[in-house]
Amino acid sequence: MLTRRTVLAGMLASTAFPAALRAATEPYVLGTLFPMTGLLSELGSIYTAATALGLEHVAQDKRLSQPIVLKAQDSQSTPQGGAVGMSKLANVDRAPYVLVGLTGVAKAAEPIATRAKVVMVNGGGVGPDLAGLSPYFWNIIPLANQELPTAFSWMKRNEIRRVALIYLDDPLGNALRKGLQDGLPAIGAALVGEFSAAPSAQQFSAMIAKIRETKPDLVYVASYGTQQTQIFKQLRDNGITQPLMTYSVGGTPSVAALPESEGLLFTSQVADWDAKDPLTRRFVEGWRARHKDNPSTYAQNYYNAVLLYAQLIERLEKEGKPLNGDTLREGLATGTFDLVGGRARFSPSGAIDMPTQLNRVQNGKFEKVS
């Protein structure tokens, strides 16, 4: 089981290097702004474990003239925590490259990072408005609007005509609501009920009674964390038998472990853990050795984000250029990168171009549907 203590211990070990070398060189700084406490700490543990594995592999490769050291701040899963953490990373730790997650946290931290010319790389938030958020903001995860076409294709094939939506009243939930409103008519379907939930809400019986009255063919859930698992549980406990669907957050271990999640459908980027390319094999084997299970796509994203930083640094070293927010941004805008999942390039809006797939929870595991 991933815990904050074991993950951070691994990170410290993976980035350790002789004291003499530290004295002779100035290490590169990698910042992380993850939810290490609060309702979404499970996600923060996954993000951090993947970052640790990436740093370990980069250190083993010895392709950089200086080591990378980690500076971690806890976003506490809140916009305020994100703003405070980013301020420390930019102004105290002087991190030129920071990994972030969660749409609301990223949007709160972005103005501080942009003013300080700190490159932010998001591997967990999928709000469509994260595309083009800032010249210094980059997404290494497909955003929700990139996942929805895969969901729509399945709905069309399975003649889904009536969709009820439960959405968190935050930037992510509202973005998915708009995506469904815009996309469903094109496949001959419609939203027959839209039900918002406050971030602190945990009881949904009254809402579920109203959902039952809409007679949906499918219920789409746009939430995350413990609230999302409560919604899944209470939907089934209150007699909703229709298919349930969500976005990439459905691929977290707590969802798979929930009996009421059996059969849940969720979209994500393509993830083939049996792929034979060396990068994927090294990542998957390293993860399995440490955690005795397959990785999630979130782990893939943050591992890739570390590889991306190392590749950018390596290019800057070869070109004799300084490492700062502007040179990193230039490299991201013009380069192609070898990552787990294949060679990647970013669009002018800062979104990664990566195919998506539909998955299902089956017997406590994730399996690809299409």
XYZ file of C-alpha atoms in Angstrom:
370
model
C 0.000 0.000 0.000
C 1.243 3.443 -0.882
C 1.706 5.816 2.049
C 3.205 9.253 2.226
C 6.035 8.077 4.479
C 7.140 5.145 2.304
C 6.881 7.172 -0.881
C 8.890 10.101 0.431
C 11.507 7.731 1.824
C 11.856 6.204 -1.618
C 12.190 9.604 -3.206
C 14.944 10.673 -0.866
C 16.806 7.461 -1.516
C 16.420 7.742 -5.272
C 17.782 11.275 -5.403
C 20.663 10.763 -2.999
C 24.179 11.386 -4.240
C 27.613 11.823 -2.619
C 28.115 14.893 -0.463
C 31.275 15.799 -2.382
C 29.354 15.895 -5.650
C 26.632 18.052 -4.117
C 29.241 20.519 -2.989
C 30.817 20.693 -6.444
C 27.626 21.103 -8.442
C 24.304 22.859 -8.246
C 21.503 20.304 -8.665
C 18.466 20.837 -10.838
C 15.272 21.401 -8.877
C 12.041 19.532 -9.558
C 8.984 20.793 -7.654
C 5.809 18.847 -6.897
C 2.492 20.313 -5.781
C 0.444 17.240 -4.944
C -2.466 16.533 -2.543
C -0.579 14.722 0.228
C -3.272 15.338 2.857
C -7.020 15.742 2.636
C -9.699 13.817 0.762
C -7.543 13.244 -2.315
C -4.343 12.093 -0.637
C -4.691 8.707 -2.395
C -4.047 10.481 -5.684
C -1.105 12.362 -4.201
C 0.494 9.094 -3.101
C 0.196 7.686 -6.634
C 1.615 10.865 -8.188
C 4.509 10.911 -5.720
C 5.368 7.239 -6.136
C 5.530 7.652 -9.907
C 7.722 10.748 -9.562
C 10.055 8.792 -7.270
C 10.372 5.963 -9.790
C 11.098 8.410 -12.592
C 13.800 10.153 -10.553
C 15.340 6.802 -9.690
C 15.567 5.784 -13.337
C 16.923 9.173 -14.440
C 19.630 8.937 -11.769
C 20.549 5.407 -12.926
C 20.967 6.601 -16.530
C 23.589 9.238 -15.546
C 22.888 11.303 -18.666
C 22.778 14.670 -16.901
C 25.771 16.631 -15.646
C 23.980 17.399 -12.369
C 21.451 15.466 -10.311
C 17.791 16.375 -9.931
C 16.566 17.099 -6.407
C 12.961 17.115 -5.320
C 11.156 19.935 -3.513
C 7.664 18.839 -2.481
C 4.723 20.957 -1.306
C 1.317 19.693 -0.162
C -1.590 21.321 -2.032
C -4.003 19.858 0.568
C -6.380 19.280 -2.387
C -7.529 22.917 -2.171
C -7.044 26.027 -4.329
C -5.671 27.900 -1.293
C -3.190 25.130 -0.617
C -2.189 25.202 -4.268
C -1.518 28.933 -4.205
C 0.526 28.762 -0.993
C 2.495 25.746 -2.182
C 3.316 27.252 -5.556
C 4.480 30.474 -3.898
C 6.979 28.476 -1.817
C 8.170 26.437 -4.789
C 8.676 29.510 -6.974
C 10.074 31.975 -4.453
C 11.830 29.835 -1.839
C 12.815 26.601 -3.596
C 13.419 28.298 -6.978
C 11.940 25.377 -8.883
C 11.769 26.117 -12.651
C 9.646 23.007 -13.358
C 6.727 21.927 -11.125
C 4.423 18.912 -11.412
C 0.812 19.617 -10.452
C -2.497 17.758 -10.285
C -6.208 18.570 -9.796
C -7.938 21.166 -11.939
C -8.904 23.579 -9.148
C -5.450 23.499 -7.568
C -3.726 24.036 -10.912
C -5.879 27.044 -11.779
C -5.210 28.646 -8.387
C -1.447 28.116 -8.652
C -1.093 29.141 -12.288
C -0.974 32.974 -11.895
C 1.864 32.670 -9.354
C 3.814 30.293 -11.589
C 3.290 32.424 -14.684
C 4.531 35.577 -12.956
C 7.649 33.707 -11.811
C 8.067 32.001 -15.237
C 7.811 28.532 -13.718
C 6.800 25.724 -16.080
C 3.868 23.703 -14.697
C 3.214 20.171 -15.967
C -0.190 18.711 -15.152
C -0.680 14.952 -15.104
C -3.882 14.661 -13.076
C -6.363 17.467 -13.792
C -8.532 17.051 -16.898
C -10.611 20.227 -17.013
C -10.730 21.284 -20.705
C -9.998 24.901 -19.788
C -6.515 23.814 -18.659
C -5.594 23.910 -22.357
C -4.142 27.324 -23.134
C -4.251 28.335 -19.462
C -0.812 29.969 -19.686
C 2.276 29.823 -21.920
C 3.960 28.129 -18.945
C 1.223 25.513 -18.371
C 1.453 22.098 -20.089
C -0.746 19.012 -19.881
C 0.809 15.578 -20.100
C -2.627 13.975 -19.635
C -5.430 14.074 -22.247
C -8.080 16.521 -21.057
C -11.737 15.591 -20.534
C -12.806 16.936 -23.904
C -10.234 14.585 -25.475
C -11.709 11.614 -23.519
C -15.412 12.287 -24.194
C -15.416 11.243 -27.897
C -14.424 7.719 -26.786
C -17.347 7.708 -24.331
C -19.727 8.978 -27.012
C -18.657 6.228 -29.429
C -19.529 3.533 -26.882
C -22.859 5.192 -26.060
C -23.788 5.342 -29.727
C -22.910 1.679 -30.329
C -24.961 0.658 -27.295
C -27.944 2.893 -28.169
C -27.694 5.056 -25.056
C -30.259 7.826 -25.502
C -30.924 9.168 -21.996
C -28.024 10.225 -19.770
C -28.292 11.530 -16.203
C -25.334 13.476 -14.845
C -24.039 13.928 -11.295
C -21.309 16.553 -11.331
C -19.132 18.231 -8.745
C -19.780 21.965 -8.680
C -16.222 22.982 -9.520
C -14.290 23.798 -12.743
C -13.852 20.119 -13.653
C -17.471 19.120 -13.057
C -18.828 22.106 -14.921
C -16.485 21.464 -17.846
C -17.650 17.855 -18.172
C -21.272 19.007 -17.924
C -20.733 21.363 -20.863
C -18.937 18.637 -22.815
C -21.905 16.278 -22.404
C -24.409 19.023 -23.229
C -22.531 19.791 -26.443
C -21.671 16.233 -27.518
C -24.686 14.063 -26.733
C -27.060 15.519 -29.371
C -24.615 14.529 -32.122
C -25.142 10.830 -31.242
C -28.907 11.152 -30.857
C -28.785 11.310 -27.042
C -29.565 13.950 -24.422
C -28.984 14.869 -20.808
C -32.273 14.056 -19.070
C -31.106 15.232 -15.661
C -28.212 17.349 -14.335
C -27.518 17.184 -10.603
C -24.759 19.249 -8.993
C -23.034 18.283 -5.750
C -21.159 20.621 -3.425
C -17.511 19.583 -2.838
C -18.290 18.577 0.759
C -21.456 16.569 -0.051
C -21.420 12.892 0.949
C -25.144 11.975 1.066
C -27.010 11.560 -2.218
C -30.215 9.606 -1.484
C -32.544 12.503 -2.343
C -30.629 13.204 -5.552
C -30.712 9.544 -6.552
C -34.502 9.454 -6.103
C -34.753 12.271 -8.662
C -32.354 10.475 -10.990
C -34.562 7.385 -10.890
C -37.507 9.513 -12.064
C -35.579 10.547 -15.202
C -35.407 6.887 -16.347
C -31.837 7.184 -17.671
C -30.064 4.618 -19.845
C -26.758 5.565 -18.167
C -25.546 7.691 -15.255
C -22.373 9.736 -15.812
C -20.476 10.781 -12.659
C -18.148 13.796 -12.835
C -16.614 13.837 -9.365
C -13.518 12.396 -7.673
C -12.039 11.154 -4.428
C -14.160 9.838 -1.563
C -17.180 11.736 -2.860
C -17.071 9.788 -6.107
C -16.861 6.410 -4.386
C -19.772 7.418 -2.123
C -21.816 8.282 -5.221
C -21.078 4.894 -6.823
C -21.959 3.071 -3.601
C -25.182 4.974 -2.958
C -26.355 4.693 -6.577
C -26.183 0.910 -6.357
C -27.517 0.762 -2.778
C -30.521 2.817 -3.878
C -31.413 0.535 -6.752
C -29.829 2.239 -9.770
C -28.886 -0.701 -12.033
C -28.113 1.235 -15.214
C -24.491 1.445 -16.440
C -22.267 3.970 -14.623
C -19.585 5.906 -16.473
C -16.887 8.394 -15.528
C -13.597 9.812 -16.806
C -9.995 8.772 -16.122
C -10.306 9.131 -12.340
C -12.153 5.797 -12.433
C -8.737 4.164 -12.717
C -7.746 4.687 -9.077
C -7.246 1.671 -6.752
C -9.995 2.715 -4.302
C -12.539 2.611 -7.128
C -11.486 -0.875 -8.208
C -11.692 -2.086 -4.589
C -15.295 -0.905 -4.172
C -17.783 -3.757 -4.835
C -20.364 -1.277 -6.118
C -17.903 -0.223 -8.856
C -18.197 -3.588 -10.598
C -18.964 -2.919 -14.246
C -18.087 0.800 -14.026
C -16.994 2.240 -17.383
C -14.318 4.934 -17.578
C -12.239 6.570 -20.278
C -8.493 7.113 -20.104
C -5.460 7.528 -22.293
C -4.218 4.354 -23.973
C -2.260 2.242 -21.488
C -0.767 -1.053 -22.646
C 1.246 -2.553 -19.805
C 2.263 -5.481 -22.041
C 3.878 -3.248 -24.657
C 7.396 -4.382 -25.564
C 9.131 -1.025 -26.029
C 11.986 -0.524 -23.524
C 10.543 2.567 -21.852
C 7.206 0.918 -21.073
C 8.831 -2.308 -19.904
C 11.172 -0.468 -17.553
C 8.330 1.598 -16.078
C 5.897 -1.307 -15.635
C 8.489 -3.727 -14.263
C 9.809 -1.078 -11.875
C 6.309 -0.287 -10.635
C 5.327 -3.936 -10.215
C 8.532 -4.702 -8.323
C 7.884 -1.896 -5.860
C 4.089 -1.957 -5.516
C 3.145 -5.571 -6.434
C 0.459 -4.399 -8.873
C 0.008 -2.743 -12.255
C 0.428 1.043 -12.438
C -2.409 3.422 -13.255
C -2.429 5.985 -16.036
C -1.832 8.674 -13.401
C 1.416 6.918 -12.495
C 2.274 6.794 -16.192
C 1.717 10.544 -16.501
C 3.949 11.614 -13.609
C 6.666 9.129 -14.503
C 6.545 10.593 -18.013
C 6.680 14.125 -16.596
C 10.010 13.308 -14.924
C 11.385 11.752 -18.130
C 10.243 14.862 -19.966
C 12.174 17.131 -17.597
C 15.298 15.011 -17.960
C 15.067 15.076 -21.752
C 14.629 18.859 -21.735
C 17.629 19.313 -19.449
C 19.753 17.011 -21.584
C 18.965 19.044 -24.711
C 19.709 22.351 -22.961
C 23.030 21.007 -21.732
C 24.021 19.906 -25.251
C 23.013 23.303 -26.682
C 24.797 25.197 -23.900
C 21.654 27.063 -22.921
C 20.607 28.042 -19.374
C 17.810 26.166 -17.660
C 14.887 28.446 -16.841
C 11.186 28.730 -17.486
C 11.621 30.293 -20.907
C 14.136 27.759 -22.245
C 12.046 24.889 -20.887
C 8.923 26.346 -22.492
C 10.695 26.720 -25.808
C 11.807 23.097 -25.670
C 8.291 21.866 -24.900
C 6.802 23.857 -27.761
C 9.224 22.657 -30.411
C 10.332 19.165 -29.400
C 9.144 15.589 -29.611
C 9.703 13.272 -26.646
C 10.065 9.542 -26.088
C 7.690 8.620 -23.263
C 5.861 5.592 -21.901
C 3.062 5.128 -24.427
C 5.013 6.367 -27.422
C 6.544 9.474 -28.949
C 4.668 12.602 -27.879
C 4.321 16.189 -29.033
C 2.376 19.080 -27.501
C -0.159 21.275 -29.284
C 0.233 25.082 -29.267
C -2.336 25.166 -26.436
C -0.120 22.976 -24.253
C -2.178 19.755 -24.554
C -0.539 16.422 -25.286
C -1.798 14.513 -28.313
C -2.457 10.953 -27.107
C -5.140 8.371 -28.047
C -7.776 7.306 -25.490
C -9.619 4.077 -24.656
C -12.665 2.864 -22.714
C -12.120 0.634 -19.672
C -14.282 -1.394 -17.293
C -13.913 -2.452 -13.644
C -14.122 -6.236 -13.647
C -13.544 -8.407 -10.570
C -11.645 -5.620 -8.856
C -9.335 -5.044 -11.841
C -9.325 -2.752 -14.850
C -9.793 -4.146 -18.349
C -9.895 -2.466 -21.741
C -13.315 -2.417 -23.455
C -12.476 -0.580 -26.683
